[in-house]
Amino acid sequence: MDVSFVKTPEIQQLLDRAAGVNESGGNPRLKGIVRDLTQSVMELIVKHDISESEFWLAMKYLADSAGEIGLIVPGTGIEHFLDLYMDAKDAEAGLTGGTPRTIEGPLYVAGAPLVEGNVNLSTDPDEGCQVLHMTGTITGPDGEAVQGAIVHVWHANSKGWYSHFDPTAEQTPFNNRRRIKLGSDARYAFHSKQPSGYSVPPQGATDQLMQALGRHGNRPAHVHFFIEAPGYRTLTTQINFGDDPFAADDFAFGTREGLLPMPSRQGDSAYIQFDFQLQRAHDAGDEGFSSRARAEATPAADNV
């Protein structure tokens, strides 16, 4: 059957009623979104001749996979698409330059200690891995040192686990998580036990989907950043390690040109020098974070 079936008067009336198009109450924008989304689902059902059983199996998958939605969204490319869409809107508005944005991922935790200086991110011992040393400068679009910057940084340990999400419960709170308050030179420096790459939970909802698509669920070693400063757009980004075997094949599509430094490895240390460039804020909303739901924990003691 052709998808034109969805265009018949009976189906179009159903869509209008389901989305409340002719009702006086409700949110007009939401009505339009719900109507288009529902029509798209109907067209997919017809185009791929999806059976009733297949449809309800999909609904069961969605219900069962709620706990991994933060992995499924990047794994299906949707989170990367949002970055590409925001880039395109910036270009259309004449806003170019700056360090590329990339996916946030689901593992940020608010409340990390606010510290200064050359910061040690790793509270816990982590034997058998190199010490990562990372330094750089935060500048604005004209090369100016950004004043009042705070760098949020977080990453996994050498086993691929993040504190607060570690199923072994062996990490202390905020291990490998800090907020770094920068001085007038806008330079940051930290050292930590180098993270490793990791895979999605074996046999979990994301892994099941990746296997069904013939894909893997691996991420390269990486370090996440939020960078905020008065008068500048808050940057959400991450760097992937250029020598990781999955650097160019990240299941979450987080690798972007300009975010793939090659560590200099010397004995038990690895060194990365990486500068960030911020765009100027055009309104107060640019200086804030998106309204994405994020984990929170009891704030640790600051050291500033």
Short mmCIF file of C-alpha atoms in Angstrom, two decimals:
data_model
loop_
_atom_site.label_atom_id
_atom_site.label_comp_id
_atom_site.label_asym_id
_atom_site.label_seq_id
_atom_site.Cartn_x
_atom_site.Cartn_y
_atom_site.Cartn_z
CA MET A 1 0.00 0.00 0.00
CA ASP A 2 1.21 3.50 -0.81
CA VAL A 3 1.80 6.10 1.93
CA SER A 4 -0.83 8.23 0.24
CA PHE A 5 -3.23 6.20 2.40
CA VAL A 6 -2.21 8.51 5.27
CA LYS A 7 -3.40 11.49 3.20
CA THR A 8 -6.97 10.22 2.96
CA PRO A 9 -9.66 12.37 4.63
CA GLU A 10 -10.39 9.77 7.30
CA ILE A 11 -6.74 9.59 8.45
CA GLN A 12 -6.27 13.36 8.24
CA GLN A 13 -9.36 13.90 10.42
CA LEU A 14 -7.98 11.35 12.88
CA LEU A 15 -4.68 13.26 13.05
CA ASP A 16 -6.47 16.57 13.65
CA ARG A 17 -8.55 15.09 16.46
CA ALA A 18 -5.62 13.25 18.08
CA ALA A 19 -3.51 16.43 18.15
CA GLY A 20 -6.40 18.61 19.36
CA VAL A 21 -6.04 20.86 16.33
CA ASN A 22 -9.61 22.11 16.52
CA GLU A 23 -9.74 22.38 20.31
CA SER A 24 -9.56 25.84 21.85
CA GLY A 25 -7.24 24.90 24.71
CA GLY A 26 -3.71 23.60 24.72
CA ASN A 27 -0.41 24.69 23.20
CA PRO A 28 -0.60 25.42 19.44
CA ARG A 29 3.11 24.67 18.89
CA LEU A 30 2.81 21.32 20.64
CA LYS A 31 -0.29 20.47 18.63
CA GLY A 32 1.61 20.99 15.39
CA ILE A 33 4.57 18.90 16.60
CA VAL A 34 2.38 16.04 17.82
CA ARG A 35 0.38 16.02 14.59
CA ASP A 36 3.49 15.88 12.40
CA LEU A 37 5.16 13.26 14.60
CA THR A 38 2.08 11.05 14.58
CA GLN A 39 1.69 11.38 10.82
CA SER A 40 5.36 10.45 10.35
CA VAL A 41 4.86 7.30 12.43
CA MET A 42 1.78 6.38 10.40
CA GLU A 43 3.69 6.87 7.15
CA LEU A 44 6.52 4.65 8.43
CA ILE A 45 4.01 1.92 9.30
CA VAL A 46 2.62 2.01 5.77
CA LYS A 47 5.97 2.44 3.96
CA HIS A 48 7.58 -0.53 5.72
CA ASP A 49 4.37 -2.54 6.12
CA ILE A 50 4.94 -2.78 9.88
CA SER A 51 2.76 -5.45 11.41
CA GLU A 52 0.77 -5.09 14.61
CA SER A 53 3.18 -7.49 16.36
CA GLU A 54 6.24 -5.55 15.18
CA PHE A 55 4.69 -2.29 16.34
CA TRP A 56 4.01 -3.57 19.86
CA LEU A 57 7.43 -5.19 20.10
CA ALA A 58 8.87 -1.74 19.32
CA MET A 59 6.72 -0.16 22.03
CA LYS A 60 7.94 -2.77 24.51
CA TYR A 61 11.53 -2.02 23.55
CA LEU A 62 10.99 1.70 24.13
CA ALA A 63 9.35 1.06 27.50
CA ASP A 64 12.08 -1.33 28.62
CA SER A 65 14.94 0.89 27.41
CA ALA A 66 14.01 4.07 29.27
CA GLY A 67 17.04 3.72 31.57
CA GLU A 68 19.41 3.84 28.59
CA ILE A 69 17.77 6.63 26.63
CA GLY A 70 20.87 8.78 27.20
CA LEU A 71 22.88 6.19 25.24
CA ILE A 72 20.29 5.37 22.60
CA VAL A 73 19.90 9.02 21.54
CA PRO A 74 23.60 9.50 20.70
CA GLY A 75 23.90 5.94 19.37
CA THR A 76 21.19 6.59 16.79
CA GLY A 77 22.91 9.82 15.70
CA ILE A 78 20.16 12.11 16.98
CA GLU A 79 22.35 13.94 19.50
CA HIS A 80 24.98 14.53 16.81
CA PHE A 81 22.22 15.71 14.47
CA LEU A 82 21.24 18.35 17.06
CA ASP A 83 24.84 19.63 16.97
CA LEU A 84 24.81 19.74 13.17
CA TYR A 85 21.45 21.52 13.19
CA MET A 86 22.69 24.14 15.68
CA ASP A 87 25.85 24.59 13.57
CA ALA A 88 23.70 25.14 10.47
CA LYS A 89 21.53 27.70 12.27
CA ASP A 90 24.66 29.50 13.46
CA ALA A 91 26.04 29.61 9.93
CA GLU A 92 22.73 30.92 8.63
CA ALA A 93 22.91 33.69 11.23
CA GLY A 94 26.52 34.49 10.35
CA LEU A 95 27.92 33.02 13.58
CA THR A 96 31.08 31.10 12.79
CA GLY A 97 34.31 30.14 14.51
CA GLY A 98 35.10 28.82 17.93
CA THR A 99 35.82 25.32 19.17
CA PRO A 100 33.31 22.85 17.73
CA ARG A 101 30.48 21.74 19.96
CA THR A 102 29.81 18.05 20.33
CA ILE A 103 27.61 15.70 22.32
CA GLU A 104 27.32 16.05 26.09
CA GLY A 105 26.43 12.44 26.86
CA PRO A 106 24.38 11.33 29.88
CA LEU A 107 27.08 11.19 32.58
CA TYR A 108 27.60 14.75 33.84
CA VAL A 109 26.98 15.29 37.57
CA ALA A 110 26.38 18.77 38.98
CA GLY A 111 28.10 19.77 42.22
CA ALA A 112 31.75 18.94 41.49
CA PRO A 113 34.36 20.82 43.59
CA LEU A 114 35.30 24.30 42.37
CA VAL A 115 39.11 24.49 42.37
CA GLU A 116 41.99 26.59 41.06
CA GLY A 117 45.51 26.02 39.78
CA ASN A 118 46.96 22.84 38.32
CA VAL A 119 44.20 20.53 39.43
CA ASN A 120 44.33 16.82 40.23
CA LEU A 121 41.03 15.35 39.02
CA SER A 122 41.67 11.83 40.28
CA THR A 123 40.83 11.25 43.91
CA ASP A 124 41.14 7.47 43.70
CA PRO A 125 44.20 5.34 42.90
CA ASP A 126 44.03 3.77 39.47
CA GLU A 127 47.00 1.50 38.95
CA GLY A 128 48.48 0.55 35.62
CA CYS A 129 47.51 3.60 33.57
CA GLN A 130 49.36 6.71 32.48
CA VAL A 131 48.86 10.09 34.08
CA LEU A 132 47.16 12.50 31.69
CA HIS A 133 48.39 16.10 31.76
CA MET A 134 46.19 18.55 29.87
CA THR A 135 46.78 22.29 29.51
CA GLY A 136 45.56 25.15 27.37
CA THR A 137 44.01 28.59 27.14
CA ILE A 138 40.42 29.82 26.83
CA THR A 139 40.16 32.67 24.33
CA GLY A 140 37.39 34.64 22.70
CA PRO A 141 36.78 35.24 18.98
CA ASP A 142 39.42 37.98 18.79
CA GLY A 143 42.03 35.95 20.66
CA GLU A 144 41.38 37.73 23.93
CA ALA A 145 41.90 35.86 27.21
CA VAL A 146 38.42 35.06 28.50
CA GLN A 147 37.86 36.48 31.97
CA GLY A 148 35.91 34.69 34.70
CA ALA A 149 35.89 31.34 32.92
CA ILE A 150 34.97 28.11 34.67
CA VAL A 151 35.93 24.81 33.03
CA HIS A 152 33.80 21.80 33.97
CA VAL A 153 35.72 18.62 33.20
CA TRP A 154 34.76 14.97 33.70
CA HIS A 155 35.89 11.59 32.38
CA ALA A 156 35.90 7.86 33.10
CA ASN A 157 38.56 5.91 34.95
CA SER A 158 40.90 3.37 33.32
CA LYS A 159 38.16 0.73 33.44
CA GLY A 160 35.70 2.94 31.56
CA TRP A 161 33.51 3.73 34.60
CA TYR A 162 32.36 7.19 35.69
CA SER A 163 32.04 8.12 39.35
CA HIS A 164 28.39 8.19 40.49
CA PHE A 165 27.56 5.68 37.73
CA ASP A 166 30.12 2.97 38.57
CA PRO A 167 28.33 -0.36 39.19
CA THR A 168 31.28 -1.55 41.30
CA ALA A 169 30.63 1.34 43.74
CA GLU A 170 34.40 1.60 44.21
CA GLN A 171 34.88 5.23 43.19
CA THR A 172 34.63 8.11 45.62
CA PRO A 173 32.17 10.90 44.79
CA PHE A 174 33.41 13.28 42.10
CA ASN A 175 36.44 11.18 41.19
CA ASN A 176 37.67 12.55 37.85
CA ARG A 177 35.22 15.47 38.07
CA ARG A 178 36.10 19.10 38.81
CA ARG A 179 35.11 22.67 38.01
CA ILE A 180 38.24 24.74 37.42
CA LYS A 181 38.08 28.49 38.06
CA LEU A 182 40.58 30.23 35.79
CA GLY A 183 42.67 33.29 36.50
CA SER A 184 43.15 36.41 34.41
CA ASP A 185 45.48 34.58 32.00
CA ALA A 186 42.58 32.20 31.16
CA ARG A 187 44.90 29.20 31.32
CA TYR A 188 43.76 25.83 32.63
CA ALA A 189 45.81 22.83 33.71
CA PHE A 190 44.85 19.50 35.18
CA HIS A 191 46.23 16.02 35.59
CA SER A 192 44.42 12.76 36.17
CA LYS A 193 44.60 9.03 35.66
CA GLN A 194 43.99 8.61 31.94
CA PRO A 195 40.52 7.38 31.01
CA SER A 196 39.92 4.42 28.74
CA GLY A 197 37.26 3.92 26.14
CA TYR A 198 34.29 1.76 26.96
CA SER A 199 31.28 0.03 25.50
CA VAL A 200 27.57 0.31 26.19
CA PRO A 201 26.29 -2.13 28.85
CA PRO A 202 26.48 -5.68 27.42
CA GLN A 203 23.05 -7.13 26.61
CA GLY A 204 21.43 -3.81 27.54
CA ALA A 205 18.90 -1.99 25.39
CA THR A 206 21.52 0.01 23.49
CA ASP A 207 23.67 -3.07 22.86
CA GLN A 208 20.63 -4.96 21.58
CA LEU A 209 19.86 -2.16 19.13
CA MET A 210 23.47 -1.86 17.95
CA GLN A 211 23.70 -5.60 17.34
CA ALA A 212 20.42 -5.56 15.42
CA LEU A 213 21.88 -2.79 13.23
CA GLY A 214 25.17 -4.65 12.74
CA ARG A 215 27.06 -1.97 14.65
CA HIS A 216 29.32 -1.89 17.73
CA GLY A 217 28.68 0.14 20.88
CA ASN A 218 32.21 1.37 21.63
CA ARG A 219 33.44 4.83 22.47
CA PRO A 220 37.08 5.95 22.29
CA ALA A 221 38.83 7.39 25.33
CA HIS A 222 37.64 10.97 25.76
CA VAL A 223 37.34 13.91 28.15
CA HIS A 224 34.17 16.01 28.50
CA PHE A 225 34.00 19.79 28.96
CA PHE A 226 31.55 22.55 29.69
CA ILE A 227 33.16 25.99 29.50
CA GLU A 228 31.23 28.99 30.79
CA ALA A 229 32.17 32.65 31.19
CA PRO A 230 30.27 35.94 31.48
CA GLY A 231 29.56 37.42 28.08
CA TYR A 232 30.33 34.23 26.17
CA ARG A 233 28.29 31.34 24.86
CA THR A 234 28.62 28.26 27.06
CA LEU A 235 30.49 25.55 25.15
CA THR A 236 29.60 21.86 25.39
CA THR A 237 32.33 19.71 23.88
CA GLN A 238 34.76 16.83 24.38
CA ILE A 239 38.10 15.70 23.03
CA ASN A 240 38.73 12.17 21.82
CA PHE A 241 42.22 10.66 21.95
CA GLY A 242 43.63 10.52 18.44
CA ASP A 243 45.50 7.26 19.04
CA ASP A 244 42.48 5.33 20.31
CA PRO A 245 41.38 2.50 17.97
CA PHE A 246 37.81 3.83 17.99
CA ALA A 247 38.79 7.49 17.50
CA ALA A 248 37.33 7.55 13.98
CA ASP A 249 34.51 5.10 14.70
CA ASP A 250 32.76 6.40 17.82
CA PHE A 251 29.37 4.70 18.15
CA ALA A 252 27.99 7.98 19.58
CA PHE A 253 29.33 10.15 16.71
CA GLY A 254 31.14 12.41 19.18
CA THR A 255 34.34 12.72 17.14
CA ARG A 256 34.54 15.97 15.18
CA GLU A 257 37.27 17.66 13.19
CA GLY A 258 39.30 19.82 15.54
CA LEU A 259 38.51 17.70 18.61
CA LEU A 260 40.95 14.84 18.07
CA PRO A 261 44.33 15.72 19.63
CA MET A 262 47.14 13.18 19.55
CA PRO A 263 48.61 12.67 23.03
CA SER A 264 52.36 12.86 23.47
CA ARG A 265 53.15 9.71 25.45
CA GLN A 266 56.35 9.67 27.49
CA GLY A 267 56.86 6.85 29.97
CA ASP A 268 54.07 6.87 32.52
CA SER A 269 52.65 10.21 31.33
CA ALA A 270 50.56 11.46 28.42
CA TYR A 271 50.44 15.15 27.47
CA ILE A 272 47.79 17.09 25.56
CA GLN A 273 47.91 20.82 24.88
CA PHE A 274 44.50 22.02 23.71
CA ASP A 275 43.14 25.56 23.45
CA PHE A 276 39.44 26.39 23.44
CA GLN A 277 37.85 29.37 21.70
CA LEU A 278 34.45 30.64 22.79
CA GLN A 279 31.87 32.61 20.83
CA ARG A 280 30.40 35.76 22.31
CA ALA A 281 26.93 35.48 23.80
CA HIS A 282 24.19 37.26 21.88
CA ASP A 283 21.67 37.04 24.70
CA ALA A 284 21.45 35.78 28.27
CA GLY A 285 20.31 32.36 27.10
CA ASP A 286 23.64 31.78 25.35
CA GLU A 287 25.47 31.98 28.68
CA GLY A 288 23.45 29.20 30.28
CA PHE A 289 23.12 25.46 29.93
CA SER A 290 20.43 23.63 28.02
CA SER A 291 17.46 22.43 30.05
CA ARG A 292 18.52 18.79 29.70
CA ALA A 293 17.91 16.80 32.89
CA ARG A 294 21.26 16.11 34.60
CA ALA A 295 22.31 14.12 37.63
CA GLU A 296 23.08 16.03 40.81
CA ALA A 297 24.96 15.02 43.94
CA THR A 298 25.73 16.69 47.25
CA PRO A 299 28.30 19.36 46.38
CA ALA A 300 31.83 18.62 47.49
CA ALA A 301 33.94 21.18 49.33
CA ASP A 302 35.38 23.85 47.08
CA ASN A 303 39.06 24.79 47.11
CA VAL A 304 39.19 28.38 45.90
#
